[in-house]
XYZ file of C-alpha atoms in Angstrom:
773
model
C 0.614 0.250 0.020
C 1.405 3.326 -1.109
C 1.006 5.938 1.718
C 0.375 9.964 0.954
C 3.575 11.763 1.881
C 1.960 13.579 4.536
C 1.082 10.631 6.456
C 4.083 9.944 6.073
C 5.607 13.271 6.752
C 3.575 12.973 10.154
C 4.355 9.065 10.982
C 8.270 10.336 10.924
C 7.844 12.810 13.093
C 6.213 11.031 15.662
C 8.704 8.284 15.806
C 11.638 10.949 15.968
C 9.441 12.424 18.941
C 8.986 8.858 20.722
C 5.475 10.066 21.435
C 3.039 7.981 19.499
C 3.558 5.184 17.514
C 2.390 4.118 14.068
C -0.488 1.907 15.944
C -1.571 4.700 18.125
C -2.102 6.862 14.371
C -4.182 4.217 12.530
C -6.950 4.496 15.216
C -7.314 8.178 14.536
C -9.674 7.400 11.616
C -12.699 6.342 13.610
C -15.094 9.373 14.621
C -17.143 7.549 17.515
C -15.778 5.882 20.345
C -16.655 3.275 22.619
C -19.228 3.966 25.038
C -20.247 2.867 28.560
C -23.284 3.719 30.830
C -23.263 2.605 35.166
C -26.117 2.924 37.052
C -26.223 3.460 40.182
C -28.192 2.200 43.058
C -30.335 5.841 43.279
C -30.814 5.699 39.516
C -28.530 8.098 38.656
C -25.912 6.870 35.650
C -22.586 8.182 34.507
C -21.916 8.005 30.829
C -18.072 7.178 29.849
C -16.880 7.786 26.334
C -13.222 6.919 25.063
C -11.321 7.295 21.627
C -13.937 10.652 20.194
C -11.450 13.583 21.071
C -7.958 14.017 20.981
C -6.617 10.612 19.684
C -3.181 11.774 19.201
C -3.066 10.990 22.730
C -2.060 7.536 24.355
C -5.623 7.486 25.130
C -8.633 9.900 25.968
C -12.223 9.581 27.820
C -14.807 11.321 28.448
C -16.947 11.256 31.397
C -20.955 12.864 31.720
C -23.311 12.740 34.509
C -26.234 15.689 33.743
C -25.011 18.135 31.742
C -21.685 18.149 33.174
C -19.077 16.481 30.870
C -15.163 16.377 31.895
C -12.572 15.337 29.131
C -9.417 13.580 30.571
C -6.286 12.545 28.399
C -3.531 10.418 29.574
C 0.201 11.054 27.543
C 3.230 9.308 28.586
C 6.976 9.141 26.960
C 7.954 6.489 25.612
C 11.246 5.706 27.490
C 11.602 6.984 31.227
C 13.396 9.590 32.185
C 17.475 8.909 33.519
C 18.098 9.523 36.820
C 14.286 9.380 38.209
C 13.568 6.816 40.832
C 10.130 7.742 41.289
C 6.967 7.705 39.057
C 6.842 11.811 37.173
C 3.255 11.744 37.255
C 1.814 15.201 36.795
C -2.252 16.015 36.840
C -3.317 19.185 35.700
C -7.211 19.932 36.257
C -8.935 23.129 34.820
C -11.783 24.542 35.577
C -12.597 26.719 32.493
C -15.503 29.510 32.464
C -16.094 28.830 28.780
C -17.554 25.125 29.934
C -20.240 27.444 32.298
C -21.215 30.239 29.731
C -18.878 32.690 31.119
C -16.518 35.015 30.564
C -13.748 35.562 32.722
C -13.591 38.538 34.890
C -9.774 39.462 34.830
C -8.385 42.069 33.510
C -7.446 39.879 30.446
C -10.583 37.966 29.857
C -8.706 34.879 30.111
C -8.008 31.709 31.923
C -5.447 32.631 34.419
C -3.215 30.443 36.992
C -4.741 27.138 38.510
C -7.077 28.378 41.828
C -7.091 27.012 45.052
C -10.186 24.669 43.941
C -8.509 23.072 40.870
C -5.237 22.554 42.742
C -6.931 20.464 45.272
C -9.203 18.517 42.716
C -5.513 17.589 40.869
C -4.172 16.439 44.127
C -7.517 14.460 44.562
C -6.855 12.620 41.731
C -3.245 12.477 41.615
C -3.465 10.532 45.223
C -5.776 8.239 43.687
C -4.120 6.918 40.812
C -0.706 7.147 41.620
C -0.712 4.220 44.196
C -1.684 2.051 41.141
C 1.513 2.643 39.124
C 3.798 -0.054 39.019
C 7.210 0.643 41.708
C 9.324 0.221 38.399
C 7.639 2.864 36.275
C 9.709 5.708 35.662
C 8.384 7.193 32.413
C 6.910 10.759 32.455
C 3.317 11.264 32.659
C 0.722 13.392 32.372
C -3.291 13.336 32.939
C -4.726 16.963 31.510
C -8.727 16.919 32.801
C -10.344 19.617 30.732
C -13.789 20.987 31.461
C -16.211 20.678 28.371
C -19.797 21.555 29.870
C -20.533 22.457 33.240
C -24.604 22.588 35.051
C -23.362 23.588 38.366
C -25.513 20.582 39.343
C -22.486 17.403 39.324
C -19.334 18.308 40.617
C -16.880 18.122 37.898
C -13.831 16.404 40.345
C -15.786 12.935 40.596
C -16.210 12.741 36.760
C -12.877 13.720 36.171
C -11.352 11.192 38.404
C -13.615 7.988 36.594
C -12.230 9.581 33.339
C -8.595 9.430 34.314
C -9.417 5.348 34.893
C -10.854 4.695 31.868
C -7.889 6.666 30.164
C -5.348 5.288 31.803
C -7.002 1.476 31.648
C -7.630 1.647 27.673
C -3.915 3.119 27.281
C -0.842 1.318 26.898
C 0.822 3.005 29.851
C 1.176 0.123 32.800
C -1.541 0.392 35.367
C -3.209 -2.218 37.815
C -6.364 -0.299 37.610
C -8.850 0.373 36.972
C -10.574 2.206 40.005
C -14.182 4.096 40.759
C -14.935 6.917 42.462
C -17.956 7.897 44.107
C -19.077 11.612 45.837
C -21.150 10.225 48.921
C -23.969 12.917 50.820
C -26.038 12.284 54.127
C -29.240 13.776 54.226
C -32.018 12.517 57.385
C -29.883 9.384 58.099
C -29.544 8.006 54.219
C -26.731 7.979 52.285
C -27.191 9.640 48.757
C -24.553 8.288 45.978
C -23.635 11.136 43.487
C -25.187 13.845 45.124
C -26.256 17.014 43.109
C -24.624 20.559 44.482
C -28.337 21.199 46.180
C -28.370 18.255 47.793
C -24.547 18.862 49.427
C -25.929 21.948 50.714
C -27.931 20.278 53.000
C -25.873 17.243 53.654
C -23.895 16.344 56.727
C -21.313 14.607 54.809
C -19.207 15.102 51.329
C -16.810 12.445 51.359
C -15.439 11.007 47.931
C -14.312 7.319 47.936
C -11.760 6.107 45.254
C -11.937 1.944 45.297
C -10.620 -0.554 42.596
C -11.526 -4.612 42.380
C -12.462 -6.734 45.369
C -13.622 -3.843 47.390
C -9.897 -2.352 48.232
C -10.265 1.628 49.378
C -7.504 3.174 47.559
C -8.621 7.242 48.780
C -10.331 8.338 50.732
C -11.611 12.512 51.016
C -14.316 14.119 52.784
C -15.508 16.445 55.351
C -18.846 15.942 57.713
C -20.726 18.262 59.893
C -20.129 16.079 63.129
C -20.775 12.442 61.729
C -21.107 9.514 63.759
C -18.456 6.881 63.293
C -21.361 4.200 62.062
C -22.789 6.571 59.375
C -18.900 6.933 58.002
C -18.833 3.698 57.790
C -21.827 3.060 56.526
C -21.085 5.708 53.801
C -17.340 4.054 52.967
C -18.791 0.387 52.256
C -21.851 1.823 50.740
C -19.032 3.840 48.391
C -16.992 1.036 47.865
C -19.763 -1.005 46.765
C -21.178 1.278 44.008
C -17.732 1.704 42.790
C -17.495 -1.525 41.634
C -20.060 -1.425 39.076
C -17.476 1.769 37.467
C -14.714 -0.999 37.540
C -16.873 -3.479 36.025
C -17.386 -1.703 33.354
C -14.046 -0.742 32.533
C -12.561 -3.593 33.195
C -15.414 -4.909 30.325
C -14.168 -1.668 27.661
C -10.785 -2.735 28.664
C -10.912 -6.333 26.993
C -12.064 -5.185 24.042
C -10.790 -1.583 23.250
C -7.784 -1.484 25.767
C -4.236 -1.214 23.818
C -1.662 -3.615 25.041
C -0.048 -2.574 28.138
C 3.998 -1.576 26.953
C 6.586 -3.344 28.980
C 8.530 -1.923 32.071
C 11.802 -1.018 31.215
C 14.443 -2.776 33.516
C 15.355 -1.030 36.382
C 19.002 -1.074 36.857
C 20.151 -3.245 40.081
C 23.092 -4.260 41.749
C 24.289 -7.688 42.032
C 23.883 -10.087 44.750
C 27.323 -10.251 45.634
C 26.386 -6.234 46.250
C 23.531 -6.351 48.099
C 25.016 -8.669 50.575
C 27.954 -6.568 51.452
C 25.321 -3.852 51.412
C 23.071 -6.286 54.236
C 26.158 -7.373 55.779
C 27.832 -3.956 56.757
C 24.798 -2.449 57.481
C 22.075 -5.041 59.192
C 23.033 -4.788 62.729
C 24.050 -0.651 63.035
C 20.213 0.125 61.266
C 18.820 -2.096 64.082
C 20.233 -0.534 66.869
C 19.582 2.694 65.673
C 16.062 1.778 64.834
C 15.489 -0.057 67.965
C 17.290 3.091 70.332
C 14.200 5.258 71.750
C 16.427 7.919 72.727
C 16.596 9.276 68.893
C 14.745 12.202 67.890
C 14.302 13.300 64.172
C 17.714 14.440 63.902
C 19.749 12.464 65.889
C 18.239 9.204 63.995
C 18.754 10.965 60.835
C 22.202 11.895 61.414
C 22.776 8.415 62.720
C 21.011 6.575 59.252
C 23.416 8.765 56.607
C 26.167 8.255 58.842
C 25.486 4.416 58.061
C 24.599 4.896 54.561
C 27.917 7.058 53.650
C 29.851 4.504 55.287
C 28.942 1.454 53.383
C 28.653 3.153 49.861
C 32.373 4.523 50.441
C 33.273 0.877 51.325
C 31.282 -1.047 48.996
C 32.100 1.466 45.998
C 36.001 0.657 46.805
C 35.413 -2.654 46.738
C 33.656 -2.960 43.468
C 34.712 0.506 41.455
C 32.315 -0.043 38.515
C 29.046 0.039 40.229
C 27.353 3.552 40.430
C 27.468 4.855 44.027
C 23.719 5.950 42.596
C 22.742 2.205 42.770
C 24.275 1.310 45.813
C 22.289 4.128 47.365
C 18.995 3.014 46.211
C 19.764 -0.233 47.276
C 21.207 0.908 50.865
C 17.458 2.872 51.051
C 15.581 -0.294 50.020
C 17.405 -2.280 52.895
C 16.703 0.386 54.789
C 12.929 0.482 54.733
C 12.813 -3.253 54.672
C 14.423 -3.603 58.395
C 12.560 -0.335 59.578
C 9.152 -2.458 58.969
C 10.765 -6.006 59.857
C 11.274 -4.875 63.123
C 7.718 -3.409 63.574
C 6.623 -6.696 63.016
C 9.354 -8.639 64.961
C 9.355 -6.080 68.182
C 5.739 -5.405 68.498
C 7.267 -1.895 69.370
C 8.158 1.417 66.652
C 11.422 3.204 66.487
C 10.509 5.723 69.385
C 10.020 2.604 71.661
C 6.254 3.363 71.645
C 3.821 0.383 71.340
C 1.090 0.989 68.473
C -1.842 2.901 70.084
C 0.078 5.172 72.549
C 0.601 8.930 71.642
C 3.645 10.892 71.844
C 3.782 13.721 74.888
C 1.675 16.473 73.988
C 1.292 20.077 75.554
C -0.556 22.952 75.042
C -0.459 26.381 75.633
C -3.393 29.545 75.242
C -2.803 33.196 75.150
C 0.580 33.456 74.498
C 0.637 37.477 73.411
C -1.461 40.378 74.436
C -1.823 41.613 71.078
C -3.055 38.470 69.430
C -7.009 38.199 69.348
C -6.387 34.290 70.234
C -3.693 31.959 70.161
C -2.143 28.521 71.085
C 0.583 26.427 70.882
C 0.636 22.563 69.816
C 3.244 20.099 70.890
C 2.601 16.823 69.938
C 6.542 14.837 70.193
C 8.505 17.397 67.816
C 5.509 18.520 65.770
C 5.626 22.516 66.927
C 2.416 24.620 65.647
C 1.551 28.095 66.580
C -1.993 29.014 65.506
C -3.338 32.832 65.906
C -6.756 33.801 65.214
C -8.127 37.455 63.779
C -11.249 38.859 63.615
C -12.239 41.177 61.967
C -15.554 43.048 59.745
C -17.807 40.960 57.693
C -16.060 42.858 54.564
C -13.200 41.088 55.072
C -15.238 37.801 54.269
C -13.424 36.514 51.346
C -15.184 36.411 47.437
C -14.660 33.392 45.891
C -14.183 33.206 41.869
C -17.240 32.349 39.866
C -16.316 29.406 39.040
C -15.801 28.382 42.533
C -18.834 29.876 43.434
C -20.954 28.408 41.000
C -19.778 24.551 41.952
C -19.844 25.000 45.353
C -23.023 27.370 45.988
C -21.006 30.160 48.432
C -20.121 33.455 47.349
C -18.027 34.133 50.430
C -16.434 32.610 53.378
C -15.990 34.345 56.861
C -13.490 31.198 57.623
C -10.080 31.019 56.439
C -7.819 28.669 57.201
C -3.727 30.002 55.940
C -1.208 27.099 56.575
C 2.199 27.627 56.608
C 5.613 25.299 56.355
C 8.733 27.209 56.440
C 12.049 25.309 55.394
C 13.273 25.728 58.880
C 10.743 23.275 60.101
C 12.605 20.726 59.502
C 15.664 21.834 59.681
C 16.548 22.824 56.167
C 17.436 26.105 54.271
C 14.750 26.670 51.411
C 12.598 29.020 49.890
C 10.375 31.024 51.911
C 7.283 32.971 50.087
C 4.631 31.729 47.946
C 2.111 29.037 48.732
C 2.732 25.143 47.787
C 0.095 22.975 46.511
C 1.171 20.842 49.956
C 0.854 24.142 51.916
C -2.625 23.959 50.249
C -3.819 20.473 51.042
C -2.895 20.345 54.460
C -5.159 23.974 55.108
C -7.742 23.045 53.380
C -7.937 19.612 54.926
C -7.472 21.375 58.563
C -9.900 24.160 57.242
C -12.903 21.288 56.643
C -12.107 19.828 60.072
C -12.770 23.385 61.945
C -15.460 25.090 59.656
C -18.658 22.309 61.086
C -17.590 23.917 64.951
C -17.873 27.609 64.277
C -21.602 29.127 64.464
C -23.675 30.374 61.646
C -24.408 33.929 62.519
C -21.123 34.751 64.587
C -21.071 38.473 63.500
C -17.237 38.525 62.489
C -14.767 37.225 59.658
C -12.409 35.120 61.047
C -8.599 34.381 59.979
C -6.873 31.931 61.216
C -2.989 30.989 60.446
C -1.061 27.956 61.375
C 2.924 28.198 61.560
C 4.690 24.879 61.196
C 7.592 25.523 63.552
C 8.706 22.557 63.853
C 7.600 19.036 61.628
C 7.893 15.100 62.197
C 4.506 14.050 62.415
C 1.503 15.342 61.000
C 1.380 19.129 60.580
C -2.212 19.242 59.297
C -3.665 17.490 62.364
C -1.871 19.725 64.742
C -2.894 22.653 62.977
C -7.133 21.171 64.051
C -6.080 20.904 67.895
C -3.770 24.045 67.893
C -6.367 25.712 65.983
C -9.670 24.725 67.874
C -7.385 26.209 70.738
C -6.976 29.196 69.146
C -10.335 29.693 68.124
C -11.586 28.911 72.088
C -9.199 31.623 73.365
C -10.821 34.485 70.950
C -14.193 33.641 72.669
C -15.759 32.511 68.982
C -18.513 30.497 70.359
C -17.565 27.231 68.665
C -19.706 23.858 68.981
C -17.335 22.030 70.823
C -13.997 21.445 70.511
C -12.262 19.388 67.676
C -8.458 17.528 67.617
C -6.996 15.452 64.949
C -4.461 12.535 64.627
C -2.783 10.569 61.560
C -2.791 6.843 61.672
C -0.458 5.037 59.477
C -0.430 1.407 58.540
C 2.693 -1.532 57.473
C 1.659 -4.751 55.515
C 3.214 -7.825 54.185
C 1.645 -9.118 51.026
C 2.540 -10.964 47.525
C 2.142 -10.271 44.366
C 0.322 -6.497 44.625
C -2.367 -8.868 46.342
C -3.516 -6.773 48.981
C -7.050 -8.138 49.169
C -4.849 -10.816 51.252
C -3.054 -9.217 53.351
C -0.169 -11.886 54.942
C -0.138 -9.594 57.715
C -0.238 -5.634 59.311
C 0.153 -3.173 61.637
C -1.960 0.059 62.551
C 0.306 3.044 63.751
C -1.418 5.599 65.918
C -0.210 9.047 65.876
C 2.647 8.054 63.695
C 6.317 9.854 63.036
C 7.778 11.734 60.018
C 10.074 8.203 58.908
C 6.346 5.970 59.825
C 5.069 7.934 57.051
C 7.778 7.609 54.610
C 8.385 4.022 55.117
C 4.788 3.063 55.869
C 2.049 1.741 53.573
C -0.703 4.194 54.606
C -1.483 8.163 56.047
C -5.283 8.334 57.062
C -5.549 11.909 58.810
C -8.994 11.875 61.108
C -10.028 15.244 62.631
C -13.309 16.098 64.617
C -15.211 16.480 67.904
C -15.876 14.075 70.833
C -19.241 13.074 68.896
C -18.118 12.657 65.354
C -15.832 13.303 62.428
C -15.637 16.175 60.674
C -12.848 15.655 58.283
C -10.720 12.652 56.918
C -8.223 11.808 54.491
C -6.682 8.331 53.268
C -3.229 8.300 51.239
C -2.155 4.788 50.018
C 1.512 3.689 48.934
C -0.007 -0.227 47.603
C -3.220 -1.093 45.483
C -5.649 -0.752 47.935
C -6.194 -1.727 51.120
C -9.513 -4.077 52.215
C -12.550 -2.569 53.584
C -11.165 -4.255 57.040
C -8.650 -2.705 57.646
C -10.224 0.906 57.120
C -12.692 0.026 59.816
C -9.802 -0.915 62.020
C -8.080 2.369 62.058
C -10.672 4.558 61.983
C -11.208 3.215 65.581
C -7.970 3.802 66.954
C -8.331 7.259 65.673
C -11.562 7.960 67.414
C -9.930 6.338 70.494
C -7.038 8.511 70.024
C -9.077 11.925 69.509
C -10.701 11.359 72.511
C -7.225 11.164 74.374
C -6.196 14.395 72.333
C -8.957 16.500 73.375
C -8.803 15.358 77.274
C -5.094 17.038 77.044
C -6.521 19.837 75.413
C -9.302 20.709 77.874
C -6.623 20.814 80.421
C -5.301 24.286 78.689
C -8.628 25.563 77.764
C -12.228 23.747 77.780
C -14.672 26.332 76.162
C -14.986 29.795 74.954
C -13.269 33.289 76.667
C -15.957 34.750 78.366
C -13.572 37.664 79.719
C -13.203 39.674 76.772
C -9.763 40.951 76.025
C -9.016 44.631 75.641
C -7.533 43.929 71.778
C -10.630 42.021 71.185
C -12.943 44.106 68.397
C -16.756 44.893 68.801
C -19.400 44.810 66.621
C -23.384 46.771 67.332
C -26.557 46.293 65.051
C -27.947 49.708 64.589
C -31.529 50.847 63.294
C -32.222 54.047 61.880
C -35.350 55.368 60.067
C -35.804 55.001 56.360
C -35.420 58.871 55.997
C -31.924 58.873 58.112
C -30.989 56.529 55.974
C -29.265 58.944 53.445
C -28.030 61.143 56.277
C -26.228 58.070 57.678
C -24.513 56.990 54.498
C -24.390 60.395 53.136
C -23.375 62.101 49.438
C -21.642 58.757 47.522
C -20.901 57.501 50.708
C -18.651 60.252 52.280
C -20.246 59.837 55.841
C -19.119 56.053 56.084
C -15.621 56.551 54.657
C -14.956 59.510 56.935
C -16.412 57.078 59.782
C -13.632 54.602 58.815
C -11.385 57.194 58.571
C -11.116 58.494 61.489
C -12.402 55.866 63.915
C -11.535 52.320 62.064
C -15.423 51.412 62.736
C -16.773 49.683 59.539
C -21.015 49.920 58.919
C -22.534 47.337 56.416
C -25.863 47.377 55.405
C -28.302 44.473 56.585
C -31.288 45.789 55.238
C -32.909 49.252 54.503
C -33.053 50.163 58.061
C -30.689 47.952 60.098
C -26.582 48.287 59.662
C -23.971 46.405 61.062
C -20.849 48.115 63.051
C -17.470 46.746 63.354
C -14.694 48.279 65.936
C -11.328 47.389 66.401
C -11.879 48.237 70.409
C -14.669 49.565 72.100
C -13.559 52.962 72.661
C -13.568 53.113 68.644
C -17.152 51.786 68.861
C -18.023 54.907 71.316
C -16.393 57.527 68.854
C -18.239 55.975 65.968
C -21.494 56.133 67.591
C -21.050 59.710 68.941
C -19.599 60.379 65.243
C -23.041 58.457 63.975
C -25.291 60.935 65.986
C -23.822 64.185 64.446
C -24.813 62.654 61.205
C -28.426 62.189 62.491
C -29.021 64.935 63.799
C -33.047 65.835 63.562
C -33.323 68.145 60.465
C -36.387 70.661 59.840
C -37.685 69.468 57.119
C -38.431 72.400 54.360
C -42.313 72.819 54.053
C -43.947 72.297 50.830
C -45.407 75.394 49.712
C -48.695 75.670 48.057
C -49.033 78.098 44.856
C -51.163 80.872 46.335
C -51.386 79.738 49.635
C -51.683 83.110 51.977
C -48.722 82.597 54.766
C -47.460 85.088 57.961
C -44.193 86.127 56.964
C -42.063 88.280 59.345
C -40.463 90.950 58.338
C -35.979 90.848 59.286
C -34.836 93.859 57.587
C -36.160 96.728 56.034
C -34.627 97.829 52.536
C -34.442 100.845 50.133
C -36.096 98.358 47.793
C -38.380 96.313 50.001
C -38.809 94.111 53.446
C -36.809 90.917 53.748
C -39.026 88.178 55.268
C -39.007 84.564 56.261
C -42.040 82.415 56.461
C -40.477 79.667 58.408
C -37.519 78.962 60.624
C -33.907 78.738 59.165
C -35.279 79.872 55.553
C -32.947 82.163 53.706
C -35.008 85.791 53.745
C -36.613 86.689 50.857
C -37.342 90.257 49.239
C -41.152 91.541 49.408
C -40.855 94.496 46.791
C -42.074 97.636 47.215
C -44.252 97.618 44.262
C -46.188 94.944 46.013
C -46.351 95.789 49.800
C -49.805 97.615 48.845
C -52.263 98.740 46.462
C -50.659 102.590 46.548
C -47.232 103.133 44.898
C -44.638 102.686 47.843
C -41.281 104.653 47.506
C -40.221 103.275 51.078
C -41.719 100.842 53.418
C -41.208 103.197 56.400
C -43.964 105.138 54.646
C -46.736 101.829 55.770
C -45.222 102.168 59.082
C -43.631 98.418 58.677
C -40.700 97.654 60.990
C -38.480 94.419 61.493
C -39.916 91.613 63.428
C -43.802 93.009 62.435
C -45.629 89.959 61.038
C -47.924 90.535 57.896
C -49.970 88.560 55.658
C -48.359 87.500 52.166
C -49.547 85.345 49.098
C -46.760 82.994 47.273
C -47.044 82.555 43.529
C -43.903 80.244 43.537
C -40.579 80.626 42.402
C -39.374 82.573 39.336
C -38.122 80.507 36.772
C -34.996 82.748 35.552
C -33.803 83.536 39.359
C -35.914 80.708 41.170
C -36.338 83.596 43.829
C -39.508 83.403 45.880
C -42.664 85.382 44.191
C -44.145 87.033 47.037
C -47.357 89.705 47.276
C -48.706 91.832 49.946
C -51.020 94.160 47.659
C -53.166 91.717 46.504
C -54.138 91.222 50.129
C -55.507 94.794 50.624
C -59.026 96.346 50.389
C -59.330 98.415 47.471
C -61.236 101.431 46.350
C -63.004 100.167 42.968
C -64.331 102.558 40.911
C -67.235 102.364 38.545
C -67.060 103.736 35.155
C -69.652 104.794 33.125
C -70.068 104.713 29.138
C -73.051 106.975 29.130
C -71.599 110.350 28.763
C -74.429 111.948 30.208
C -73.441 110.572 33.593
C -70.224 112.622 33.939
C -69.310 111.915 37.682
C -68.251 108.494 38.324
C -70.191 106.214 41.150
C -67.461 104.365 43.984
C -67.926 101.431 45.439
C -65.916 101.310 48.778
C -67.248 97.592 49.209
C -66.184 95.870 45.994
C -63.750 93.592 47.051
C -59.838 93.229 44.567
C -60.170 91.190 41.476
C -56.659 90.944 41.096
C -54.693 87.876 41.388
C-alpha cells in the first residue's frame, strides 16, 4: 500500500519524538468511540466515552453526568527519565469559564493560573491513581482534565477522576487499575450517591471514595458536620460497593478496546554480591538505630546518614565499577525493609511506643496580648503556632465565579492559612508563595474546623497556622492548635476538635493486597513511619463525630476491614487528645480581651438612611478613616457596626449621632397660598421676610407691599419683627427667587365708570373686593 506523502511525514515526526506509535495513528480514523453507562443504586447514570476526542493522546476519555462533561487525556513518554527513582506523574485540572457559558472577569479575560479549588481537585486525582502505578514505572506521564461543559448540578472532580481511570486503563501505560470513584452525601440518615450541589448544601457529609476491584479502598477524602462513626463507616462501605460498578464496566471496555500495555523498562540494580555486602555492613547498625528510643528525628537521621555514607564508600571501594547511585538505592531499599521488619518482630516502634500510644502532648493558649486568640500545640517534635484574627464581615473572602458556581458559596467568613517554612524540618529553602502541599494541608484542617463554628458569628475569622517543627502530621496538629486558638479568641464553637494521623505497615505478595499476610496499624505516626509505611490516614473531629478525613495509600488498595480498624483507632486517640487539650482550655473565653473587636447593630429610620451614608458614601468613609469603624448594610433600616475596640465603637457612635441630627423639614408651599411672614430687614427696595425658621430671607418688593405706590417701606409703618400676611406665587423661573405679594391681600377702592356720557360723575363702590390675582 502506498501512503500519501503528508502521512509519511507525520509518521516520521511522531517516531522521532517518541511520543506516539504507528498503532496509535491507525486508530485516528474512528469518529465515534466506545461508550459505557454505569447505573447507580439511586437511579443516576454515569456515561463514559473513549476515543472520540484528542486521538493523538495515548488515550482519551469523556465522563458525563447530567449536563456536566469532563475530558481527560493520558499521555506518556516512551522512555523513562534518566536518574528518576519515582513515578513522575503530573495531573492538570482546570475549571474553564467557557464550559459554563461565562467570560473570565480578570483584566485579560483569559483563563489564568490554577485556583485553590483546581489544585485541590488535581491532588484528589493524583492521590487516587498514583498508588496503582508499578514501582518500576519511571516514565513521565501527564493527565490533563479539560472541562467541556458544567451545569452547576454535579461536581466535575469525581467525573474527572473516573475519566482518568478509563483513560489510563485503555492506554498502553502500565497501570494496575481500573478504579472507580463516587461522591457520597448524608441527608436524614440516608446515604446519597453522587448528590447534586443542592443536596450537598443540606448534607451532613461530603465524602469521595476511590476503590479498585475486590472492594479495596484506594483513597478517601471528605468532610462532615460531626458525622457519627457508624454513619461514616456505612458511607465508606456503600461507596466502595458503588465503585465496583464503575470498575467492572471499565474492565469490560478495556478487554474490548484497550491497548496492550507496554513492557516496563528494566531498572538497573546491583548484583547479589553487592546486595549481600550492603546487608552485612549495615543490618546490625540499622537495627540498633531503629530500636534506640532515645533518638529524635535529627539524631536518627544523622545516624542513618552516617551508616549510609560509610557503607556506600566501602562498597564502592570494593566494587569501583558500580555507580554510587545504585549502591545508594540498594541501601535505601534495605533500610526500609529493616524498619518494617522490626515493627513486626518487636511490636514496638522506633521511638519505643506501642502501636496505640500517643506522643507527649503539651498545649498553651493566650501567648501574646495583641493577638485576638493564640495557641501553641506541641506533639512530640511537631510544633504548631496558631493565631486568630477577627475582622468585619466585609473582610470575607469573595470566591471566584466558577468556585462559587460549583459550591454555591459566594464568600467565606472563615479562612485557615497554613504555612510550612523550610526551618520546620531543619532545611534551607525559599520562603514565599504557597505550594500545593500547603494548600492541601490547610484545606484539610479548614474542613475539620468549619463545622464547629457558629453560623451567625458577626466577624470574619482568619486562622493562621505556622509549623515551627515537623515530625509527623502538622495538618492534624493545626486542627488541635487551631481549635484552641478559636476558644482563646472567644469564638463560640460548638465543641473543640482534634486530629490524628494513622499509619499502616503491611505484608503481602504479588500486589495482592486483598489477602494481607499481616499488618500493623500505627497511631500518631512519625515522619519516618509515614515515609516508610503504606498509609497516611488523617482523621479529625469532635468527641461526638467526624468532621474531616483523608486517607492516602502507597499500595494498590486495602480491605474495608483495615479501614474500619484504623477509624476506630483514630476515634480512641481523638478522645485522648481532647482530654489533654481540655487541661489548657475547655470552652470559649468569656472574659473579653482589651484587643478584641466589637460589633453592634443599629437601626435608623428610613428617612435617616441617606443622612448616615452621606453623598456618595462620604459619611461612612469618614467614619472608617477617623475611627476605624465600618458600617455594613443588612437591610433598609439596619446596619452592623464593626470597631477594632470598644473605645473606637464609642467614638463612632458619637459621630453617627452627629450625622443623624434631626433637621427641620422644608415645608411644601402651596401656589396661591396665604402665609404669615416675619420681617427681618427693612431695605430701600422693600422688606426681607421669612415664612418659616431657618429660611433664607426673601425680598418682598415695594411694588408688592400695597395697592398704592410705595417709595419706602417706612411709609407703611413696617418694622423689623412685624408679622404680615403675604400670598405665595411660586418661584421665578429665571432667578429662582420666591414671588411674594402683600398688595393682592389689601382692600381697594373700585371705581365704576359709566359709558353713558350724560353721567359725568363716577360712582364709587367702597365695598367692592379686589379682583386682582
